[in-house]
Coordinates of C-alpha atoms in Angstrom, one line a residue:
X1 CA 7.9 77.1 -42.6
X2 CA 6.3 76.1 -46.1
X3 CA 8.4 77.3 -48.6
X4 CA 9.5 76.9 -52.4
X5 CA 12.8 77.0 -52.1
X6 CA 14.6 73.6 -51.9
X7 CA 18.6 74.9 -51.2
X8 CA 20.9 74.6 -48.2
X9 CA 20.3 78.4 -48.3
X10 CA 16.7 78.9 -47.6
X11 CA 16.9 76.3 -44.9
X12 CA 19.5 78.1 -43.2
X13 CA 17.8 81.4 -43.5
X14 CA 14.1 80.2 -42.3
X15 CA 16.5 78.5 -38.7
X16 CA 18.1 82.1 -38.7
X17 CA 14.3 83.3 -38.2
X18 CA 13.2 80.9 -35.9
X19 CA 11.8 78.3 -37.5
X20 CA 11.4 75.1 -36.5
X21 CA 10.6 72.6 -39.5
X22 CA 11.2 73.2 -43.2
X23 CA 8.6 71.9 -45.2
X24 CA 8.8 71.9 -49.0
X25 CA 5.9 73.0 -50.9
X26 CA 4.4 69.5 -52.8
X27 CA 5.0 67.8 -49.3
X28 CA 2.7 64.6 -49.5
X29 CA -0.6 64.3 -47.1
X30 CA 0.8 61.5 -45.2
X31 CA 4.1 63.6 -44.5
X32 CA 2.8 66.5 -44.0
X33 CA 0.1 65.4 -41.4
X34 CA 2.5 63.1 -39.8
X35 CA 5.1 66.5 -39.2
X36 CA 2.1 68.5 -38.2
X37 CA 1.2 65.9 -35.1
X38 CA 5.2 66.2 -33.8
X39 CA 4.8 69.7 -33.8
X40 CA 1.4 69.8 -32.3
X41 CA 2.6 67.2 -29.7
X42 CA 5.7 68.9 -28.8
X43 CA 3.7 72.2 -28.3
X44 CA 1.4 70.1 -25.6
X45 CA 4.6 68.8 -24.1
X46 CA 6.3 71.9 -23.7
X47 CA 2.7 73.3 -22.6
X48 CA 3.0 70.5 -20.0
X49 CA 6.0 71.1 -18.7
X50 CA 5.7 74.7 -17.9
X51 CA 2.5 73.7 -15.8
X52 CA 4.4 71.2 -13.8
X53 CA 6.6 73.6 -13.0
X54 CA 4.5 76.3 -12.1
X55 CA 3.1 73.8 -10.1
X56 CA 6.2 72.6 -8.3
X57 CA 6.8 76.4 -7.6
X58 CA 4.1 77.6 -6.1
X59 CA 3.9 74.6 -3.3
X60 CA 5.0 74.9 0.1
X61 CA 8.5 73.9 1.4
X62 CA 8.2 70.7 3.7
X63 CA 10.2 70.5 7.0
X64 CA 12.2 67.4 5.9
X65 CA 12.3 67.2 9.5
X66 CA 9.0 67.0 10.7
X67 CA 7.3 66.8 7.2
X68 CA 4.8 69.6 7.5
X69 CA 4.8 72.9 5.8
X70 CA 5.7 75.7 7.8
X71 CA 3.2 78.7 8.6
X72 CA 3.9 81.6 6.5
X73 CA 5.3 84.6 8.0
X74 CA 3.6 87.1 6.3

């Protein structure tokens, strides 16, 4: 959130609706690109993760046993 306001207040209200960074209007370039890169990076991340785990879920259960996936029993 881009916002104004500089209080304890309208920080605690834009985490009340969600949001995940508090950015000060007058923010410098450097700053600002720097914060936009986390968040952008933590979106791939997240992104990533999710994947991986659809991943891991929709692959077969191997026999520790016999180390072959068993036939399905539809």
């Amino acid at each position: 959130m881009i916002s104004g306001d500089e209080d304890d207040a309208a920080r605690a209200k834009a985490k009340d609706l969600g949001a995940t960074d508090f950015i000060t209007k007058g923010i410098g370039t450097v700053e600002l690109l720097t914060r936009l890169q986390g968040a952008i990076q933590a979106a791939q991340m997240r992104r990533e993760l999710d994947e991986s785990r659809q991943a891991l879920a929709d692959q077969k259960p191997v026999d520790p046993k016999y180390g072959w996936s068993p036939p399905s029993t539809c």
